Each structure stands twice: as structure tokens, then as C-alpha cells.
Amino acid sequence: MKVFSVFGYTGSGKTTTIENIIKELKKRRYSVGSVKEIHYEDFAIDTVGTNTHRHKMAGSELVTARGYYETDILFPEKISMEKLLSFYDQDYVVLEGVTDYNLPKILSAKNIEEIEERIDESVFAISGRISNEIDSYKGIPVINSMDNIDKLVDMIEEKVFDKLPDFDANCCTACGYDCRTLGIKILKGEAKRGDCILSQSKVRLFIDDRKIDMVPFVQKILYNAIHGVVSELEGYKKDAKIKIEIGNEDE
Amino acid sequence: MKVFSVFGYTGSGKTTTIENIIKELKKRRYSVGSVKEIHYEDFAIDTVGTNTHRHKMAGSELVTARGYYETDILFPEKISMEKLLSFYDQDYVVLEGVTDYNLPKILSAKNIEEIEERIDESVFAISGRISNEIDSYKGIPVINSMDNIDKLVDMIEEKVFDKLPDFDANCCTACGYDCRTLGIKILKGEAKRGDCILSQSKVRLFIDDRKIDMVPFVQKILYNAIHGVVSELEGYKKDAKIKIEIGNEDE
């Protein structure tokens, strides 16, 4: 799953850029999901007096409204990007306004000042109103999503890679870097997505069908714990493929 | 996770009953989630013109609004109860208006006619306006959730069991019944939740795709070894379905 963010100040043309990107990705036959980050203290999607709001006020910790044509799960907290993205399985997920996560980004800007204030190494393209004035900023292409959506989505296809985990340096540097640094190196062409050790890993864990990333250290504990038990059983072979399921049958 | 439904016609006092149940369950220190089934063709939680609505109109297949204090995942379809409940991990989940799922139920009714029209074997208590008039209907207690919430929640504690799977008879009758029939037998005291075979054989092991039978004792060792490691990871839930694969990718 490829995930990227479009960010920038209000009024820079962010949502328009995203609309054009989503339409073009769909035209190219990709499945697409999206997230809108809302920087507005009083935001609440549900309105006072609805039955779901009454559930919440009575103390329900997770409320869903399920209608004929939509199902809205309302978490009463800001959930982490990691957890949120575990609900997605589209080819591309576009995030609007998310900056605190390890991702390739498109900066949307009105003018040069906004670019200078917000740009960082994770930005691979610039869009928004400024694209009426310039074509490039310090080697980064500035692309208008109205006239030139083809070129912008070509860049997305070229640059955006399968989401990396977001471990910090204390947690995993098995590839030689923390995840953020590896991400930037991939964008610059100095590393490959496949350099992430987790994509080479042998132990895969699913909880309720969602894949859980494990740092190599934890993988090894799990590997040893399982082999320790299983190797005593009739039918065991060294290097055999092992699968264990706990809980409901898949079938 | 214990799941039950409160159902009945509009105006019978359903939401009030649920508010009182949620408050009392919370008072008894349980965690509680809820689902409101909306039987209204035009229901849409998001309003035209919001940025999230623009994402959806552009073709985004799954849209989330993430604010400072809430995260709203908006699925553009009615998702199955099975999938929906996989997002929950509370002690109790109360469903409002869900009838098409294998669950113990409380019927909310205004009058005897409504009881007669809607009652079935999965109903273990009756509430709503009718409870001002009668105390019992054919052996089923009729309880007012305003005056007598203690008694209603005592019944919930007594009757509601950990959610059964919802397999039909073609899929699994390992206990001797389909899941719906077993559910009704549990409510009547003619069977126990533990009769479900799936809750007895919790660990399945495959070596090179061959199923290896394990005696309960070995199952338990493997179960404990895996839970010992996995319970420390982000994403872990008690009673979650866990799958681990070691070796070649299946894909």
C-alpha cells in the first residue's frame, strides 16, 4: 500500500490538488483511499441529539452508525496513523494535512514564502497556487494539478513507495538507518524500498487479519519460542514452512 | 466480547433503554461499545461540501476525518456485522436495531401487539413502554429500564454470552447444531457457550501446509508461548484471532 501526504496552509489549494490526484489515480485504475486531518478544535462529525450521540453521551466508548449505504465508525479519540492505516488496503492512500508521519509528501503552497517555511527532505513535488508562477524550486518540480495532473501523478507513480514502518532509531535500525532516514534516502534514489529488513523477514504475524509489523528482535523471540515447542512434534522439519492459527477458523 | 441487540419499532423507547443499559454497564465497570443501525434511506453522516465529502466525490473509496478528539472512518457501504465487530474489543457491545445476526436480544415494545409481531426465541427480556403495563410475557421478564435498570442489567449479565461465530449449517455443525440454534439453546439453558467446538480447539498448526494434530496439553504450551510474546505488541487484543507464518510467503 502506497501512502503519501499533501500538506500546506489553508487556502493554498490542497483539497483541489487532492481531488485532481484521486480522480487521475482512479482513471489509471488504482484503488484509492484518503484521510483528511482536521486542524480545528471543535470538529465533531456527529450532531447533538442523534441516537449515536446519545450512545456516546451515555458512555459508549466506540459508536458506529450503520446505514443502508454507509457505515461510520466514530472513534472518540485521535487514533495513530499506524492504527488508522491498518483499516485501509487500497493501492494508494492520500493523506490531507498529515505531517507528523514518515511519508513522501507533496507541498501545496500559495507563494515562495510558504514553500520556504514548510519544505523538508520528504517533499518530492510542489503544487497549489504557486504553480501558476514557477516550474521548479531548488530542483523540486512545481506542478499545477489543473493543467498538468498527468505529470503530477506520473511523479507519484515514480516516487511513492510501499509504506515503511515508522519505528524510531531506538526500536530498529536493522537496515542501518531509522525509518525516516531510509524513507528520505529512497526518495533521493540512494536506497531501495527492499533495503528495509522487515520486508525480507521470515516471521509474519496477523492479529484479526491485520498484519502487525515486528522489529527483527521480536521476530526472533517469536521464531525461537515457536520452534522450541514445534520441533518436538512428529512431522517437524528444519526450514519447513510453519503456520499457526489461534482463534476462529478462517474458513 | 459479549454482544446483544435491543430492537423494536420506532417510538417504543429503544434508545432510552440503551442509554440506561450503557450507563449501568459502565457503572459496573465494564467497557462498552455500541452500534446504531439506521433504517433510513437517505442517511449520510457527512455533509455536502466538506473536504471529506469532496474526497469521496472524487472517488476515494474509504475516507477518514481525523480531528483532535475524534477519528471518523466512513465506509461507503453497509459492512457486515462480522467485519464491524472486528473493530471492537469492549467487554459489551450493544447493538440498536440489529436483527439479522445471531445474538441474544432485548425486545423494546409499546404494546402487546408489538411484542407478538416481533418476538422470537433469541429474546431474553422485553423493555420499552410496555413495561409500564406488564411484568412478564409468556415467561419472559418485561422490565422498565427507568425504574429497574438493575434488574435489566442483571439479566444481561446472566444471559449474554461471548459472541458465537455465525456459521450456517453447511459450514460447521461440529457441536451438533448450526450457530443460531446453539445460541438459542444456550439462552434456554439447554447448552453451554463452551459447547462450541471452536472455543475448545484454539490452536491449529500447519507444517508445510499439513495440519498437525496436537493434544490439548501441547496446544496450551504453544498458545502460552505465542501469547507471551504477542501480548506485548501494539495491536494485540485479548481473544483476537492470531495467525503466524514462518517461511515462504504464501502469495
Coordinates of C-alpha atoms in Angstrom, one line a residue:
Chain A
M1 CA 0.0 0.0 0.0
K2 CA 1.5 3.3 -1.1
V3 CA 0.8 6.3 1.1
F4 CA 1.6 9.9 0.7
S5 CA 0.6 13.2 2.1
V6 CA -0.4 16.6 0.6
F7 CA 0.1 19.3 3.1
G8 CA 0.3 23.1 3.3
Y9 CA -1.5 26.2 4.6
T10 CA -5.3 26.6 4.2
G11 CA -6.1 28.4 1.0
S12 CA -3.1 27.1 -0.9
G13 CA -5.3 24.7 -3.0
K14 CA -4.7 21.5 -1.1
T15 CA -8.2 19.9 -1.4
T16 CA -8.4 20.8 -5.1
T17 CA -5.0 19.2 -5.7
I18 CA -6.2 16.1 -3.8
E19 CA -9.4 15.9 -5.8
N20 CA -7.5 16.0 -9.0
I21 CA -5.0 13.4 -7.8
I22 CA -7.7 11.0 -6.7
K23 CA -9.6 11.4 -10.0
E24 CA -6.4 10.7 -12.0
L25 CA -5.4 7.7 -9.9
K26 CA -8.8 6.2 -10.3
K27 CA -8.6 6.9 -14.1
R28 CA -5.4 4.9 -14.0
R29 CA -7.4 2.0 -12.4
Y30 CA -5.9 2.2 -8.9
S31 CA -8.0 1.8 -5.8
V32 CA -7.7 4.9 -3.6
G33 CA -8.5 5.8 0.0
S34 CA -7.9 9.1 1.8
V35 CA -7.6 10.7 5.2
K36 CA -8.4 14.4 6.0
E37 CA -6.6 15.7 9.0
I38 CA -8.8 18.4 10.6
H39 CA -6.9 21.1 12.5
Y40 CA -10.0 22.6 14.1
E41 CA -10.6 22.3 17.8
D42 CA -14.3 21.9 17.8
F43 CA -14.6 19.4 15.0
A44 CA -17.3 16.8 15.6
I45 CA -19.0 14.9 12.7
D46 CA -22.0 13.8 14.7
T47 CA -24.5 16.3 15.9
V48 CA -26.1 16.7 19.3
G49 CA -29.3 14.8 19.7
T50 CA -28.8 11.9 17.2
N51 CA -29.1 8.5 18.6
T52 CA -25.4 7.8 18.1
H53 CA -24.6 11.0 20.0
R54 CA -26.9 9.7 22.9
H55 CA -25.0 6.4 22.9
K56 CA -21.7 8.4 23.3
M57 CA -23.1 10.6 26.0
A58 CA -24.3 7.6 27.9
G59 CA -20.7 6.3 27.9
S60 CA -20.3 4.1 24.8
E61 CA -16.6 4.1 24.0
L62 CA -16.9 3.2 20.3
V63 CA -20.0 4.1 18.4
T64 CA -20.9 3.1 14.8
A65 CA -23.7 4.4 12.7
R66 CA -24.6 1.7 10.1
G67 CA -27.0 2.8 7.3
Y68 CA -28.1 1.2 4.1
Y69 CA -25.2 2.7 2.1
E70 CA -22.6 3.6 4.6
T71 CA -21.0 2.6 7.9
D72 CA -19.4 5.2 10.0
I73 CA -17.2 4.1 12.9
L74 CA -16.7 7.1 15.3
F75 CA -13.6 6.7 17.5
P76 CA -13.8 9.2 20.4
E77 CA -10.0 10.0 20.1
K78 CA -7.3 10.8 17.6
I79 CA -6.1 7.4 16.6
S80 CA -2.5 6.8 15.4
M81 CA -1.7 6.8 11.7
E82 CA -0.4 3.3 12.2
K83 CA -3.7 2.0 13.6
L84 CA -5.7 4.1 11.1
L85 CA -3.9 2.8 8.1
S86 CA -4.5 -0.8 9.2
F87 CA -8.1 -0.3 8.2
Y88 CA -7.0 0.6 4.6
D89 CA -6.0 -1.8 1.9
Q90 CA -6.2 0.4 -1.3
D91 CA -3.3 0.7 -3.8
Y92 CA -2.9 4.4 -2.8
V93 CA -3.9 6.3 0.3
V94 CA -3.8 10.1 0.1
L95 CA -3.5 12.0 3.4
E96 CA -4.5 15.6 3.5
G97 CA -2.7 17.7 6.1
V98 CA -0.7 14.9 7.8
T99 CA 2.8 16.0 8.6
D100 CA 3.8 14.0 11.6
Y101 CA 4.4 10.7 9.8
N102 CA 7.1 9.2 7.8
L103 CA 5.9 9.6 4.2
P104 CA 6.7 11.1 0.9
K105 CA 4.9 14.4 0.6
I106 CA 3.6 17.0 -1.9
L107 CA 3.7 20.5 -0.5
S108 CA 0.8 22.8 -1.5
A109 CA 1.7 26.5 -1.4
K110 CA 0.4 29.9 -2.4
N111 CA 3.8 31.6 -2.7
I112 CA 7.5 31.2 -2.3
E113 CA 7.4 32.2 1.4
E114 CA 5.1 29.3 2.1
I115 CA 7.5 26.9 0.4
E116 CA 10.4 28.2 2.3
E117 CA 8.6 27.8 5.6
R118 CA 7.3 24.3 5.1
I119 CA 9.6 22.4 2.8
D120 CA 11.7 19.4 4.1
E121 CA 13.5 16.5 2.6
S122 CA 10.4 14.3 2.3
V123 CA 8.8 16.7 -0.3
F124 CA 9.1 15.3 -3.8
A125 CA 6.8 17.7 -5.6
I126 CA 5.1 21.1 -5.0
S127 CA 1.6 22.0 -6.1
G128 CA -1.1 24.6 -5.3
R129 CA -1.4 28.2 -6.4
I130 CA 2.3 28.8 -6.6
S131 CA 2.4 26.5 -9.6
N132 CA 0.9 29.4 -11.7
E133 CA 4.2 31.2 -11.2
I134 CA 7.1 28.8 -11.1
D135 CA 8.0 25.4 -12.5
S136 CA 10.7 24.3 -10.1
Y137 CA 12.1 25.1 -6.7
K138 CA 15.7 24.1 -5.9
G139 CA 15.3 21.1 -8.2
I140 CA 11.9 20.0 -7.0
P141 CA 9.2 20.2 -9.7
V142 CA 6.3 22.6 -9.1
I143 CA 3.2 21.2 -10.9
N144 CA -0.2 22.6 -11.4
S145 CA -2.8 19.9 -10.7
M146 CA -5.4 21.6 -13.0
D147 CA -3.4 21.8 -16.3
N148 CA -0.9 19.1 -15.6
I149 CA -2.4 16.4 -13.5
D150 CA -0.7 13.7 -15.7
K151 CA 2.7 14.9 -14.8
L152 CA 1.9 15.2 -11.1
V153 CA 0.5 11.6 -11.0
D154 CA 3.5 10.3 -13.1
M155 CA 5.7 11.7 -10.2
I156 CA 3.5 10.0 -7.6
E157 CA 3.9 6.7 -9.5
E158 CA 7.6 7.2 -9.8
K159 CA 8.3 8.4 -6.2
V160 CA 5.8 6.9 -3.8
F161 CA 6.8 3.6 -2.3
D162 CA 5.1 1.0 -0.2
K163 CA 4.6 2.4 3.3
L164 CA 7.6 1.9 5.5
P165 CA 7.1 1.1 9.2
D166 CA 7.6 4.2 11.4
F167 CA 10.0 2.8 14.0
D168 CA 12.4 5.2 15.6
A169 CA 16.1 4.6 16.0
N170 CA 15.8 3.0 19.5
C171 CA 13.5 0.4 18.1
C172 CA 15.0 -0.7 14.8
T173 CA 18.0 0.3 12.7
A174 CA 18.4 -3.1 11.1
C175 CA 18.9 -1.6 7.6
G176 CA 21.4 0.9 9.0
Y177 CA 19.0 3.8 9.5
D178 CA 15.9 4.7 11.3
C179 CA 12.7 4.5 9.1
R180 CA 12.5 8.3 8.5
T181 CA 16.1 8.4 7.2
L182 CA 15.6 5.4 5.0
G183 CA 12.4 7.0 3.5
I184 CA 14.3 10.1 2.5
K185 CA 17.1 8.0 1.0
I186 CA 14.6 6.1 -1.1
L187 CA 13.1 9.4 -2.3
K188 CA 16.6 10.6 -3.3
G189 CA 17.4 7.3 -5.1
E190 CA 20.2 6.5 -2.5
A191 CA 18.4 3.4 -1.2
K192 CA 15.7 0.9 -2.2
R193 CA 12.4 0.0 -0.6
G194 CA 13.7 -3.6 -0.4
D195 CA 16.5 -2.4 1.9
C196 CA 14.0 -2.5 4.8
I197 CA 14.9 -5.6 6.7
L198 CA 11.2 -6.2 7.6
S199 CA 10.3 -6.8 4.0
Q200 CA 12.8 -9.6 4.0
S201 CA 11.6 -11.0 7.2
K202 CA 10.6 -14.6 7.7
V203 CA 8.1 -14.3 10.5
R204 CA 4.7 -12.7 9.7
L205 CA 2.1 -12.0 12.4
F206 CA -1.6 -11.3 11.8
I207 CA -4.0 -10.2 14.6
D208 CA -7.6 -10.3 13.4
D209 CA -6.3 -10.4 9.8
R210 CA -4.3 -7.2 10.2
K211 CA -0.6 -7.5 9.6
I212 CA 1.4 -6.5 12.6
D213 CA 5.0 -5.3 11.9
M214 CA 7.6 -6.6 14.3
V215 CA 11.2 -5.4 14.7
P216 CA 13.8 -8.1 14.0
F217 CA 14.4 -8.6 17.7
V218 CA 10.8 -9.5 18.4
Q219 CA 10.6 -11.7 15.3
K220 CA 13.5 -13.7 16.6
I221 CA 11.9 -14.2 20.0
L222 CA 8.7 -15.4 18.4
Y223 CA 10.6 -17.6 16.0
N224 CA 12.5 -19.2 18.8
A225 CA 9.5 -19.7 21.0
I226 CA 7.6 -21.4 18.3
H227 CA 10.4 -23.6 17.1
G228 CA 11.2 -24.6 20.6
V229 CA 7.8 -26.1 21.0
V230 CA 7.1 -27.3 17.5
S231 CA 10.5 -29.1 17.0
E232 CA 9.4 -31.7 19.5
L233 CA 6.4 -32.8 17.4
E234 CA 6.1 -35.6 14.9
G235 CA 6.1 -34.0 11.4
Y236 CA 8.6 -31.2 12.2
K237 CA 11.2 -30.5 9.6
K238 CA 14.0 -27.9 9.8
D239 CA 13.3 -25.0 7.4
A240 CA 9.7 -26.2 7.0
K241 CA 7.1 -23.5 6.4
I242 CA 5.1 -23.2 9.7
K243 CA 1.7 -21.7 10.1
I244 CA -0.2 -21.3 13.3
E245 CA -3.7 -20.0 13.8
I246 CA -5.2 -19.2 17.1
G247 CA -9.0 -18.4 17.4
N248 CA -11.8 -18.7 14.9
E249 CA -11.2 -20.8 11.8
D250 CA -10.6 -18.7 8.7
E251 CA -12.9 -20.8 6.6
Chain B
M1 CA -16.7 -9.9 23.9
K2 CA -20.4 -10.1 24.8
V3 CA -22.7 -8.7 22.1
F4 CA -26.5 -8.3 22.3
S5 CA -29.1 -6.3 20.4
V6 CA -32.0 -4.1 21.5
F7 CA -34.6 -4.0 18.8
G8 CA -38.2 -2.9 18.2
Y9 CA -40.3 -0.3 16.4
T10 CA -39.5 3.4 16.5
G11 CA -41.1 5.2 19.4
S12 CA -41.0 2.1 21.6
G13 CA -38.3 3.6 23.8
K14 CA -35.3 1.8 22.3
T15 CA -32.7 4.5 22.5
T16 CA -33.7 5.4 26.1
T17 CA -33.4 1.7 27.1
I18 CA -29.9 1.6 25.5
E19 CA -28.8 4.8 27.2
N20 CA -29.8 3.3 30.6
I21 CA -28.1 0.0 29.8
I22 CA -24.9 1.6 28.8
K23 CA -24.8 3.9 31.9
E24 CA -25.4 0.9 34.2
L25 CA -22.9 -1.3 32.5
K26 CA -20.3 1.5 32.8
K27 CA -21.3 1.9 36.5
R28 CA -20.5 -1.8 36.9
R29 CA -17.0 -1.1 35.5
Y30 CA -17.4 -2.8 32.1
S31 CA -16.1 -1.2 28.9
V32 CA -18.9 -0.7 26.4
G33 CA -19.2 -0.1 22.7
S34 CA -22.3 0.3 20.6
V35 CA -23.8 0.3 17.1
K36 CA -26.8 2.1 15.8
E37 CA -28.5 0.5 12.8
I38 CA -30.1 3.2 10.8
H39 CA -33.2 2.3 8.8
Y40 CA -33.5 5.5 6.8
E41 CA -32.7 5.5 3.1
D42 CA -31.0 8.9 2.9
F43 CA -28.8 8.7 5.9
A44 CA -25.4 10.3 5.4
I45 CA -23.3 11.5 8.4
D46 CA -21.1 13.7 6.3
T47 CA -22.5 16.9 4.7
V48 CA -22.1 18.1 1.1
G49 CA -19.2 20.5 0.7
T50 CA -16.9 19.3 3.5
N51 CA -13.4 18.3 2.4
T52 CA -14.1 14.7 3.2
H53 CA -17.2 14.8 1.0
R54 CA -15.0 16.2 -1.8
H55 CA -12.6 13.3 -1.4
K56 CA -15.5 10.9 -1.7
M57 CA -17.0 12.6 -4.7
A58 CA -13.5 12.5 -6.4
G59 CA -13.5 8.7 -6.0
S60 CA -11.9 7.9 -2.7
E61 CA -13.1 4.5 -1.6
L62 CA -12.5 4.9 2.1
V63 CA -12.4 8.3 3.7
T64 CA -11.4 9.2 7.3
A65 CA -11.8 12.5 9.1
R66 CA -9.2 12.7 11.9
G67 CA -9.6 15.6 14.3
Y68 CA -8.0 16.4 17.6
Y69 CA -10.5 14.5 19.7
E70 CA -12.1 12.0 17.3
T71 CA -11.4 9.9 14.2
D72 CA -14.3 9.0 12.0
I73 CA -13.8 6.2 9.4
L74 CA -16.5 6.5 6.8
F75 CA -17.1 3.2 4.8
P76 CA -19.1 3.9 1.7
E77 CA -21.1 0.7 2.2
K78 CA -23.0 -1.3 4.8
I79 CA -20.3 -3.6 6.2
S80 CA -21.1 -6.9 7.7
M81 CA -21.6 -7.3 11.4
E82 CA -18.7 -9.7 11.5
K83 CA -16.3 -7.2 10.0
L84 CA -17.7 -4.3 12.0
L85 CA -17.3 -6.2 15.3
S86 CA -13.7 -6.9 14.5
F87 CA -13.0 -3.2 15.2
Y88 CA -14.5 -3.6 18.7
D89 CA -12.8 -5.1 21.8
Q90 CA -15.0 -3.9 24.6
D91 CA -16.5 -6.2 27.3
Y92 CA -20.0 -5.5 26.0
V93 CA -21.2 -4.2 22.6
V94 CA -24.9 -3.1 22.4
L95 CA -26.5 -3.1 19.0
E96 CA -29.5 -0.9 18.4
G97 CA -31.9 -2.2 15.8
V98 CA -29.8 -5.1 14.5
T99 CA -32.0 -8.2 13.9
D100 CA -30.2 -10.1 11.2
Y101 CA -27.5 -11.5 13.3
N102 CA -27.1 -14.4 15.7
L103 CA -27.4 -12.7 19.1
P104 CA -29.3 -12.6 22.3
K105 CA -31.9 -9.8 22.1
I106 CA -34.0 -7.4 24.2
L107 CA -37.2 -6.5 22.5
S108 CA -38.4 -3.0 23.0
A109 CA -42.2 -2.6 22.6
K110 CA -45.0 -0.1 23.1
N111 CA -47.8 -2.7 23.5
I112 CA -48.7 -6.4 23.4
E113 CA -49.3 -6.3 19.6
E114 CA -45.7 -5.2 19.0
I115 CA -44.4 -8.0 21.2
E116 CA -46.5 -10.5 19.4
E117 CA -45.3 -9.3 16.0
R118 CA -41.6 -9.2 16.8
I119 CA -40.8 -11.8 19.4
D120 CA -38.6 -14.8 18.7
E121 CA -36.6 -17.4 20.6
S122 CA -33.5 -15.1 20.8
V123 CA -35.4 -12.6 23.0
F124 CA -34.4 -13.0 26.7
A125 CA -36.0 -9.8 28.0
I126 CA -38.6 -7.2 27.0
S127 CA -38.4 -3.5 27.7
G128 CA -39.8 -0.2 26.4
R129 CA -43.1 1.5 27.1
I130 CA -45.0 -1.8 27.5
S131 CA -43.1 -2.3 30.8
N132 CA -45.4 0.3 32.4
E133 CA -48.2 -2.2 32.0
I134 CA -47.0 -5.8 32.4
D135 CA -44.2 -7.7 34.2
S136 CA -43.9 -10.7 32.1
Y137 CA -44.9 -12.1 28.8
K138 CA -45.1 -15.9 28.4
G139 CA -42.3 -16.4 30.9
I140 CA -40.1 -13.6 29.6
P141 CA -39.5 -10.8 32.0
V142 CA -40.7 -7.3 31.0
I143 CA -38.5 -4.7 32.7
N144 CA -38.7 -1.0 32.8
S145 CA -35.2 0.5 32.2
M146 CA -36.0 3.7 34.1
D147 CA -37.1 2.3 37.4
N148 CA -35.5 -1.1 37.2
I149 CA -32.2 -0.9 35.3
D150 CA -30.5 -3.0 37.9
K151 CA -32.7 -6.0 37.2
L152 CA -32.4 -5.5 33.4
V153 CA -28.6 -5.4 33.6
D154 CA -28.6 -8.4 36.0
M155 CA -30.4 -10.2 33.2
I156 CA -27.8 -9.1 30.7
E157 CA -25.0 -10.3 32.9
E158 CA -26.8 -13.6 33.4
K159 CA -27.9 -14.3 29.8
V160 CA -25.5 -12.7 27.3
F161 CA -22.6 -14.9 26.3
D162 CA -19.4 -14.4 24.4
K163 CA -20.3 -13.9 20.8
L164 CA -20.6 -17.1 18.8
P165 CA -19.4 -17.3 15.3
D166 CA -22.2 -17.0 12.7
F167 CA -21.6 -20.1 10.6
D168 CA -24.5 -21.7 8.9
A169 CA -25.2 -25.5 8.9
N170 CA -23.2 -26.1 5.7
C171 CA -20.1 -24.5 7.3
C172 CA -19.9 -26.0 10.7
T173 CA -22.1 -28.2 12.9
A174 CA -19.2 -29.6 14.9
C175 CA -21.2 -29.1 18.2
G176 CA -24.2 -30.8 16.7
Y177 CA -26.0 -27.6 15.6
D178 CA -25.6 -24.5 13.5
C179 CA -24.5 -21.4 15.4
R180 CA -28.0 -19.9 15.6
T181 CA -29.5 -23.0 17.1
L182 CA -26.7 -23.3 19.6
G183 CA -27.2 -19.7 20.6
I184 CA -30.9 -20.3 21.4
K185 CA -30.1 -23.4 23.3
I186 CA -27.6 -21.5 25.4
L187 CA -30.2 -18.9 26.2
K188 CA -32.6 -21.6 27.3
G189 CA -30.1 -23.3 29.4
E190 CA -30.0 -26.4 27.3
A191 CA -26.4 -25.9 26.2
K192 CA -23.3 -24.1 27.3
R193 CA -21.1 -21.5 25.5
G194 CA -18.2 -23.9 25.8
D195 CA -20.1 -26.5 23.7
C196 CA -18.9 -24.5 20.6
I197 CA -16.0 -26.7 19.4
L198 CA -14.1 -23.7 18.1
S199 CA -13.7 -22.5 21.6
Q200 CA -12.2 -25.8 22.6
S201 CA -9.6 -26.3 19.9
K202 CA -7.9 -22.9 19.8
V203 CA -4.6 -23.6 18.3
R204 CA -4.0 -25.1 14.8
L205 CA -0.6 -25.9 13.5
F206 CA 0.4 -26.5 9.9
I207 CA 3.9 -27.6 8.8
D208 CA 4.4 -27.3 5.1
D209 CA 0.7 -26.9 4.7
R210 CA -0.1 -30.2 6.5
K211 CA -2.3 -29.9 9.6
I212 CA -0.5 -31.3 12.7
D213 CA -2.8 -32.5 15.4
M214 CA -1.8 -31.6 18.9
V215 CA -3.1 -32.9 22.2
P216 CA -4.6 -30.1 24.3
F217 CA -1.5 -30.1 26.6
V218 CA 0.8 -29.2 23.7
Q219 CA -1.8 -26.7 22.3
K220 CA -1.7 -25.0 25.6
I221 CA 2.1 -24.7 25.7
L222 CA 2.2 -23.2 22.2
Y223 CA -0.7 -20.9 23.0
N224 CA 1.0 -19.6 26.0
A225 CA 4.4 -19.2 24.3
I226 CA 2.8 -17.2 21.5
H227 CA 0.6 -15.1 23.7
G228 CA 3.5 -14.3 25.9
V229 CA 5.4 -12.6 23.1
V230 CA 2.5 -11.2 21.1
S231 CA 0.6 -9.6 24.0
E232 CA 3.4 -7.0 24.3
L233 CA 2.8 -5.8 20.8
E234 CA 0.7 -2.8 19.6
G235 CA -2.5 -4.2 18.0
Y236 CA -2.9 -7.1 20.4
K237 CA -6.4 -7.8 21.7
K238 CA -7.5 -10.4 24.2
D239 CA -9.4 -13.1 22.2
A240 CA -8.1 -11.8 18.9
K241 CA -7.6 -14.2 16.1
I242 CA -3.8 -14.7 15.7
K243 CA -2.0 -16.1 12.7
I244 CA 1.7 -16.6 12.4
E245 CA 3.6 -17.7 9.3
I246 CA 7.2 -18.7 9.3
G247 CA 9.0 -19.3 6.0
N248 CA 8.0 -18.6 2.4
E249 CA 5.3 -16.1 1.7
D250 CA 2.0 -17.7 0.7
E251 CA 1.5 -15.1 -2.0

